[in-house]
mmCIF file of C-alpha atoms in Angstrom:
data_model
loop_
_atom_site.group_PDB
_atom_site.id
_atom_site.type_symbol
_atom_site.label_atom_id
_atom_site.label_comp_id
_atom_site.label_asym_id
_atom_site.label_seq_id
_atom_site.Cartn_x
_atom_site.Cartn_y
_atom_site.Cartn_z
ATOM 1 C CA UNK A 281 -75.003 -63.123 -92.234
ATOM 2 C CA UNK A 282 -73.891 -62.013 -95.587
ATOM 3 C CA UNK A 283 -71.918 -58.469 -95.844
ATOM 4 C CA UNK A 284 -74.844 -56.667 -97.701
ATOM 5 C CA UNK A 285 -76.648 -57.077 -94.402
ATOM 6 C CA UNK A 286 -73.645 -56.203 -92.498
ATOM 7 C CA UNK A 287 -73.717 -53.101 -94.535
ATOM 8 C CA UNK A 288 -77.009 -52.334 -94.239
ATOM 9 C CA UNK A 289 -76.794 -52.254 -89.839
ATOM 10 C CA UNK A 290 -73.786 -50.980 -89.871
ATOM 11 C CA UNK A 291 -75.132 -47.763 -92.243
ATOM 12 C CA UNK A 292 -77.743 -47.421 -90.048
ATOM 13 C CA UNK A 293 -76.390 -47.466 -86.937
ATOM 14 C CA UNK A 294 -73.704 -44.751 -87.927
ATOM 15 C CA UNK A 295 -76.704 -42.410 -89.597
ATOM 16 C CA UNK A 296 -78.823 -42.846 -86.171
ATOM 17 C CA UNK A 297 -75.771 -41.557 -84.492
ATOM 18 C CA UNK A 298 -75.512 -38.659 -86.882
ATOM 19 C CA UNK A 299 -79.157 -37.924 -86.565
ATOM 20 C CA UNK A 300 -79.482 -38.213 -83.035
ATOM 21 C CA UNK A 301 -76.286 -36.070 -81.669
ATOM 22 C CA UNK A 302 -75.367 -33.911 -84.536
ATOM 23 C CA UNK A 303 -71.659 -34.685 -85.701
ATOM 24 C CA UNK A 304 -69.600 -37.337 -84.097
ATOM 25 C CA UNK A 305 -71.488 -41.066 -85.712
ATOM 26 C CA UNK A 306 -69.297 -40.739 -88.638
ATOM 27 C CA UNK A 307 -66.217 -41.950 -86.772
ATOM 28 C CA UNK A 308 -67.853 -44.677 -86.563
ATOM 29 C CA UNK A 309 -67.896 -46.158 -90.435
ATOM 30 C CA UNK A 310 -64.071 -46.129 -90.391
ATOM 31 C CA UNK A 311 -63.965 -49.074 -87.478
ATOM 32 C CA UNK A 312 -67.097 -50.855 -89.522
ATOM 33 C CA UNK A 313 -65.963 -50.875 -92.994
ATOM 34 C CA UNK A 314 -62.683 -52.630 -91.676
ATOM 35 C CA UNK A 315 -63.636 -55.135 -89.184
ATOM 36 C CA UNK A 316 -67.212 -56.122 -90.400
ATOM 37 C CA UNK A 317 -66.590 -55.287 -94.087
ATOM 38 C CA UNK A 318 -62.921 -56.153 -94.679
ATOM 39 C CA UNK A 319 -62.136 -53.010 -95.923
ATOM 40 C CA UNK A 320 -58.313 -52.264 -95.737
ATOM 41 C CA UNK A 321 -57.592 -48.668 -93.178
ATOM 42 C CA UNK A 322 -56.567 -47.052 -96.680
ATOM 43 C CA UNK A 323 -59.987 -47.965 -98.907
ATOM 44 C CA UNK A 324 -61.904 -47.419 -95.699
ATOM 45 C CA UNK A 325 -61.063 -44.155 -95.173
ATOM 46 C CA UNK A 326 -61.953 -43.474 -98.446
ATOM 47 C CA UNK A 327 -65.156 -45.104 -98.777
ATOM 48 C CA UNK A 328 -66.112 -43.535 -95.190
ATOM 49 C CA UNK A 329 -65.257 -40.118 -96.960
ATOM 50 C CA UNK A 330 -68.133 -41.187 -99.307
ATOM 51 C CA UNK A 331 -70.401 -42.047 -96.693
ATOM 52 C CA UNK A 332 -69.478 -38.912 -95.134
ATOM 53 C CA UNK A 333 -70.054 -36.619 -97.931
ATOM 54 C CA UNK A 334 -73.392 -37.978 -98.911
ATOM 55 C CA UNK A 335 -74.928 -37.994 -95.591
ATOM 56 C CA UNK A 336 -73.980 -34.732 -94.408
ATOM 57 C CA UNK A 337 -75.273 -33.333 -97.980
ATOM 58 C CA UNK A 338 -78.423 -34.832 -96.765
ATOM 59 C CA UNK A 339 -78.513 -33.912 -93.582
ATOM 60 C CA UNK A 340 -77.424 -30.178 -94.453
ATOM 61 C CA UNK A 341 -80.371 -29.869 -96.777
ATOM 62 C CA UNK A 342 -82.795 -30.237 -93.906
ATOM 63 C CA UNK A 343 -81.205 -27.571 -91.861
ATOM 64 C CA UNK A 344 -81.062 -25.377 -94.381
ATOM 65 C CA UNK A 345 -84.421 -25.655 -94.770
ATOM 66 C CA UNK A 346 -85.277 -25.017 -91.571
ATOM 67 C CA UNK A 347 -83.308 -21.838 -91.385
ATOM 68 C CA UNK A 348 -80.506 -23.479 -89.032
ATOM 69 C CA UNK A 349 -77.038 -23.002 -91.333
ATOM 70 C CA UNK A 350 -75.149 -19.892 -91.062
ATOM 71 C CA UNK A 351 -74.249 -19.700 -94.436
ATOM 72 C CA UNK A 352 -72.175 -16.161 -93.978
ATOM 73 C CA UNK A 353 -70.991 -16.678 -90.652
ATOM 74 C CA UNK A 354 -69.500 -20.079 -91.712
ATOM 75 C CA UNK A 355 -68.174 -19.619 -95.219
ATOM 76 C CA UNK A 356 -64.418 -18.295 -93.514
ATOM 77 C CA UNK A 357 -64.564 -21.822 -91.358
ATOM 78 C CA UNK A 358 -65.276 -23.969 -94.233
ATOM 79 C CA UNK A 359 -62.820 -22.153 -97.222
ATOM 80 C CA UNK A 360 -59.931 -22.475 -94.534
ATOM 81 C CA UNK A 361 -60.037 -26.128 -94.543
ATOM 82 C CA UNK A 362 -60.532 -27.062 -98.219
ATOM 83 C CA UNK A 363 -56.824 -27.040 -98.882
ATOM 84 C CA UNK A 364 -55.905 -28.767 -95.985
ATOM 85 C CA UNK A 365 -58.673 -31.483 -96.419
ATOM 86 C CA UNK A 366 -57.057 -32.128 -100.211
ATOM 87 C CA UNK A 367 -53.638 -32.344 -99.011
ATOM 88 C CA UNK A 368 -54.349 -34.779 -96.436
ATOM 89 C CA UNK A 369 -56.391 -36.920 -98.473
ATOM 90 C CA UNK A 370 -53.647 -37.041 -100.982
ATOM 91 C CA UNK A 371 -51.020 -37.770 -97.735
ATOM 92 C CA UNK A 372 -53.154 -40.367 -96.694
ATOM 93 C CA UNK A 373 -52.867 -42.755 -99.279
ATOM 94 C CA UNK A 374 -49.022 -42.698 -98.685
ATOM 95 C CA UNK A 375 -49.205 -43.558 -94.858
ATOM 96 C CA UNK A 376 -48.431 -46.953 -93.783
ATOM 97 C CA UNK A 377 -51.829 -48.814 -92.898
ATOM 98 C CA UNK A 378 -50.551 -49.237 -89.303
ATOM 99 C CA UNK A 379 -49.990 -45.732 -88.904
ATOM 100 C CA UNK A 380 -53.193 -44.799 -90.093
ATOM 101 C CA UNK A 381 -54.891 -47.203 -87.955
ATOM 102 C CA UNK A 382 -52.977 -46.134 -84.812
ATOM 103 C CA UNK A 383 -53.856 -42.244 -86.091
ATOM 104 C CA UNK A 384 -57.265 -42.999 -86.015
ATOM 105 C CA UNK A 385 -57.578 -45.153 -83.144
ATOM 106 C CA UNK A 386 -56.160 -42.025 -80.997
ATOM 107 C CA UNK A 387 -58.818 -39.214 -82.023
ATOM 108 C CA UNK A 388 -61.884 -41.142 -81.828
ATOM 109 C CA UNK A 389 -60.247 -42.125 -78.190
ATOM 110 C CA UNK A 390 -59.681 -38.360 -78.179
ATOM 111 C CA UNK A 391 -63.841 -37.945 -79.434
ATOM 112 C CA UNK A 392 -65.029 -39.761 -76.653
ATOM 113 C CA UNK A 393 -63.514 -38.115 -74.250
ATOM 114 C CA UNK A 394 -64.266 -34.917 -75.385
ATOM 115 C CA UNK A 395 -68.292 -36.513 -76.094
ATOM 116 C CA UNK A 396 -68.089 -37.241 -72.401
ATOM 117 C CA UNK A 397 -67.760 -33.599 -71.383
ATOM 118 C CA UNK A 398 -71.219 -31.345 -71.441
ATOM 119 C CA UNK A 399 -70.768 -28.745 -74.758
ATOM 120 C CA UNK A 400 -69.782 -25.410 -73.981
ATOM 121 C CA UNK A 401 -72.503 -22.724 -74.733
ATOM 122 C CA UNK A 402 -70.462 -19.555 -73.971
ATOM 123 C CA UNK A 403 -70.326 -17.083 -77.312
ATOM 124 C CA UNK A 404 -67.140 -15.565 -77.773
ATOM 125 C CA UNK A 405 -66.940 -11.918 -76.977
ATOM 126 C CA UNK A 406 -65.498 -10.935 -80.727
ATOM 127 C CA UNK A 407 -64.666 -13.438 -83.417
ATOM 128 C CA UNK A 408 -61.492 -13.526 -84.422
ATOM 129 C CA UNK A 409 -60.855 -14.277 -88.093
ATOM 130 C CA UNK A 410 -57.152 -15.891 -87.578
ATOM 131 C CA UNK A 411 -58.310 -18.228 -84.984
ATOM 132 C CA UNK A 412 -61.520 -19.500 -87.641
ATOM 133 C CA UNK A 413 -59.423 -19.706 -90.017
ATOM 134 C CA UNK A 414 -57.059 -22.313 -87.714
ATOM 135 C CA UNK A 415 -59.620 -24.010 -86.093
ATOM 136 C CA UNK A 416 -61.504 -25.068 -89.776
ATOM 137 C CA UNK A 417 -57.852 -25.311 -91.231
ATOM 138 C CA UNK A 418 -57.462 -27.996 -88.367
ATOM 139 C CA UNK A 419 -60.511 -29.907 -89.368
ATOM 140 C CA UNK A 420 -59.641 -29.951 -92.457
ATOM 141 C CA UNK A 421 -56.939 -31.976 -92.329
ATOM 142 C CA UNK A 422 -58.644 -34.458 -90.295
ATOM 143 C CA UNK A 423 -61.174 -34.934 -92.381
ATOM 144 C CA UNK A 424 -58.828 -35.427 -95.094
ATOM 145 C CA UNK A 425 -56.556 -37.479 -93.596
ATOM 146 C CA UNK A 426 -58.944 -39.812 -91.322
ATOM 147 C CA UNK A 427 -61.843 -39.913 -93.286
ATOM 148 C CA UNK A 428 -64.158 -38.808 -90.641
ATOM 149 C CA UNK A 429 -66.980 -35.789 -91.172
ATOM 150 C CA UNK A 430 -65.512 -33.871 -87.737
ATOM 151 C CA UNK A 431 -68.659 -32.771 -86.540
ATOM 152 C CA UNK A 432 -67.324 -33.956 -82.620
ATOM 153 C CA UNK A 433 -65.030 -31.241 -83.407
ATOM 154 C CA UNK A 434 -66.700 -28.335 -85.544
ATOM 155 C CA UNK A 435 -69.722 -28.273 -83.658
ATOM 156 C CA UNK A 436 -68.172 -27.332 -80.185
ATOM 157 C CA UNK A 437 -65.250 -24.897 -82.655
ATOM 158 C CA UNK A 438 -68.674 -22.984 -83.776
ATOM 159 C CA UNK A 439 -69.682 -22.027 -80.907
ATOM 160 C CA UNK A 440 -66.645 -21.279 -79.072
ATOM 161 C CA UNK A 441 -65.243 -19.683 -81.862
ATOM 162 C CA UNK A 442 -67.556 -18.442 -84.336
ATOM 163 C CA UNK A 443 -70.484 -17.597 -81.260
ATOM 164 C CA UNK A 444 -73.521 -19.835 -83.375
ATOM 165 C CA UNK A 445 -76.014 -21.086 -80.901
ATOM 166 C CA UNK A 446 -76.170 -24.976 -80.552
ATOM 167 C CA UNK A 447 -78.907 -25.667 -83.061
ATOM 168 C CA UNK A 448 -77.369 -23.688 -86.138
ATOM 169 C CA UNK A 449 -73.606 -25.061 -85.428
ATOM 170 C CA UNK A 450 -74.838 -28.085 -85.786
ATOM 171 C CA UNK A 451 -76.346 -26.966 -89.070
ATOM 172 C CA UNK A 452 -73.280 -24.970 -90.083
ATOM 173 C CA UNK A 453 -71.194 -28.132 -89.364
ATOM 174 C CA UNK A 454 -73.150 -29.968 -91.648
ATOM 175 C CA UNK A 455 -71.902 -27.880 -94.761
ATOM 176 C CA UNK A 456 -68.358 -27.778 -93.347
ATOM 177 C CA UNK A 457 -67.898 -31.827 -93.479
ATOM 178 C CA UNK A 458 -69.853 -31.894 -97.071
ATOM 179 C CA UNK A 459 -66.978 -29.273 -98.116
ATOM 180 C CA UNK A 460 -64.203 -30.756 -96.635
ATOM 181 C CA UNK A 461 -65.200 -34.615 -97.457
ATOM 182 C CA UNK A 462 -65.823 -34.006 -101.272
ATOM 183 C CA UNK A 463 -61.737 -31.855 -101.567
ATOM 184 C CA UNK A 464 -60.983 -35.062 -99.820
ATOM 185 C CA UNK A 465 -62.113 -37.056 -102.233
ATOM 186 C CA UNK A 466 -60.909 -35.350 -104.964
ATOM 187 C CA UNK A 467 -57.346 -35.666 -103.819
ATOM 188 C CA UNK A 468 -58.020 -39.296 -103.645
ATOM 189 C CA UNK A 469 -59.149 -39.947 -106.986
ATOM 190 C CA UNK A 470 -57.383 -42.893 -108.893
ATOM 191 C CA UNK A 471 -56.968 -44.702 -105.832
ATOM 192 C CA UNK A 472 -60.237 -46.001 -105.059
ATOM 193 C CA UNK A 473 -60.249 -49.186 -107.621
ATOM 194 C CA UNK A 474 -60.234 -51.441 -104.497
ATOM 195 C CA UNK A 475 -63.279 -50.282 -103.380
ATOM 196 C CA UNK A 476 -66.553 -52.503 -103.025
ATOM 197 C CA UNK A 477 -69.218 -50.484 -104.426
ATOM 198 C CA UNK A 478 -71.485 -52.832 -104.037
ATOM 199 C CA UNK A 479 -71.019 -52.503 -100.474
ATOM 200 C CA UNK A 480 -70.761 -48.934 -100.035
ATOM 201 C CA UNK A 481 -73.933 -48.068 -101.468
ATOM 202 C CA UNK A 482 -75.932 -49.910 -98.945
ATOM 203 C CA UNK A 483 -73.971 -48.806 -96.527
ATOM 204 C CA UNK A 484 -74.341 -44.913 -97.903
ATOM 205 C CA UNK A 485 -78.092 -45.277 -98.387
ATOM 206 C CA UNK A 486 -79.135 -46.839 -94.582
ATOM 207 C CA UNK A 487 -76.306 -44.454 -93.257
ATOM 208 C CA UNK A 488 -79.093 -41.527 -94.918
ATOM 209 C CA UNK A 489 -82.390 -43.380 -93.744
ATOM 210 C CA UNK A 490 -80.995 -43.595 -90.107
ATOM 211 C CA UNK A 491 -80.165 -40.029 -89.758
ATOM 212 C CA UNK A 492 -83.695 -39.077 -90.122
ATOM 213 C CA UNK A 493 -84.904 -41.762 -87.719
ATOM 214 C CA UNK A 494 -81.666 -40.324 -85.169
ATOM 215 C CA UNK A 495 -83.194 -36.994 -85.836
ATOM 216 C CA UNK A 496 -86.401 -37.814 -84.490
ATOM 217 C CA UNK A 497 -84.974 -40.352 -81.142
ATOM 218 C CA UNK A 498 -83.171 -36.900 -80.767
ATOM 219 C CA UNK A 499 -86.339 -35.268 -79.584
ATOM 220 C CA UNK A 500 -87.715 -38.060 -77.479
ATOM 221 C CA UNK A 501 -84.282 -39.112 -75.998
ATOM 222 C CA UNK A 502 -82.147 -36.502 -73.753
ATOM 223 C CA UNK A 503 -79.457 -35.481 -75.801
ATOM 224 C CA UNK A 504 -76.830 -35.667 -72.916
ATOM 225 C CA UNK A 505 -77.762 -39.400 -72.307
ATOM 226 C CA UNK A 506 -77.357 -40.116 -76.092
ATOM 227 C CA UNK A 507 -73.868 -38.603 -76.002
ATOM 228 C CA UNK A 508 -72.828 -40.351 -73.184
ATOM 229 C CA UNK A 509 -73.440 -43.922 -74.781
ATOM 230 C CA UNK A 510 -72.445 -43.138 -78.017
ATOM 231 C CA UNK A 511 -68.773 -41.867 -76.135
ATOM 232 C CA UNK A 512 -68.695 -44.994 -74.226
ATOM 233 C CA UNK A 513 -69.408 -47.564 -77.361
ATOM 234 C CA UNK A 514 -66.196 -45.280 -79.852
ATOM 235 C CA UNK A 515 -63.725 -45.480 -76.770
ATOM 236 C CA UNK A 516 -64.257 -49.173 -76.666
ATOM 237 C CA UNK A 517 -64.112 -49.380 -80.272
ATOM 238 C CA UNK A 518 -60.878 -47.285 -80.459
ATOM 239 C CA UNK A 519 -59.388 -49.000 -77.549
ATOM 240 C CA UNK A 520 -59.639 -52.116 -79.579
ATOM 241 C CA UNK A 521 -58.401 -50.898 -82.840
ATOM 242 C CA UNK A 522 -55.464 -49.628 -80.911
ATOM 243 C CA UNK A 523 -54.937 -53.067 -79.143
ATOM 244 C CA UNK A 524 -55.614 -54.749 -82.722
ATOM 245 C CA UNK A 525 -52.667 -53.044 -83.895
ATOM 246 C CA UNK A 526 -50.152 -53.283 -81.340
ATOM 247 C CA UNK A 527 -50.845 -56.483 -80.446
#
């Protein structure tokens, strides 16, 4: 099977994910670009940040379309973590591999979990500007530093925090990971001349397709049950990195 088909699934299966629950499919292209692509931890981080970006961008155009971003309500959440998304992006490139590996091993572990557990729908009784701030501050940096959009954690941070109903944090979260991905990026420019282009942009463009077709499963498919297999299938996978790496 040659690694432009690899690619290809691989892109897909991570935009079905991001289609079908909202955030949380993106930690996925981190695990694929090294072990099916032969990516190094460093270049895929980077080239997952791409991914990232332009799938989200995608995805956040439909939304807005349909009325479901909170463009006011989440501008605070998003500004807070454009700083710390650059400076971990530029950190990143300085960690040892094995560090970053073991990093990222432990949130998606962390993810699943977290996937396993129904979403809180409770609103907040007053928003409080410091704890926003924090929260997108926080996901900032792990979207920087990981390469992963975040949406397993902004979505459920929206609601709790900000009070957005289910459908629009989703939405919301969607222009939250474009930010933070592309100050990401930026802080990583110059170091991407390992990258395989030629493998990222099939990767990038089934990544797209399959969020539509994860966007429509969404409707016919419980969302709970979705969430539940998709946690089960990144705890393996970040049980293994970890075991990769110790071992």
């Amino acid at each position: 099977m040659t690694a432009i088909v690899l690619a290809l699934m691989a892109g897909a299966g991570v935009g079905l994910a991001l289609g079908a629950l909202g955030g949380g499919g993106s930690v996925l292209a981190v695990p694929a670009l090294i072990y099916l692509l032969g990516f190094s931890p460093s270049a895929a981080t980077t080239a997952s940040l791409i991914i990232v970006a332009a799938t989200s961008a995608t995805a956040l155009y439909a939304h807005a379309r349909d009325g479901h971003v909170a463009w006011k309500t989440g501008s605070l959440f998003t500004a807070a973590g454009i700083l710390p998304a650059y400076l971990a992006g530029a950190a990143a490139g300085r960690v040892p591999e094995a560090t970053l590996t073991i990093t990222f091993s432990v949130v998606a572990a962390l993810a699943a979990v977290r996937m396993f557990r129904p979403p809180s729908s409770r609103p907040p009784k007053r928003i409080r500007p410091g704890k926003s701030a924090a929260a997108g501050a926080g996901l900032g940096a792990v979207t920087g530093f990981l390469g992963v959009g975040g949406g397993f954690l902004a979505v459920p941070a929206l609601v709790s925090v900000l009070g957005l109903t289910m459908r629009r944090a989703v939405g919301t979260s969607l222009l939250v990971i474009t930010v933070n991905s592309l100050a990401a990026l930026v802080a990583r420019t110059g170091t991407g001349d390992g990258l395989d282009w030629a493998l990222i942009g099939p990767f990038t463009g089934a990544a797209i397709l399959g969020a539509w077709d994860g966007k429509r499963l969404s409707t016919k498919v419980p969302g709970d049950s979705l969430q539940k297999v998709f946690a089960g299938v990144l705890l393996a996978v970040a049980v293994f990195m970890l075991i990769d790496v110790i071992v």
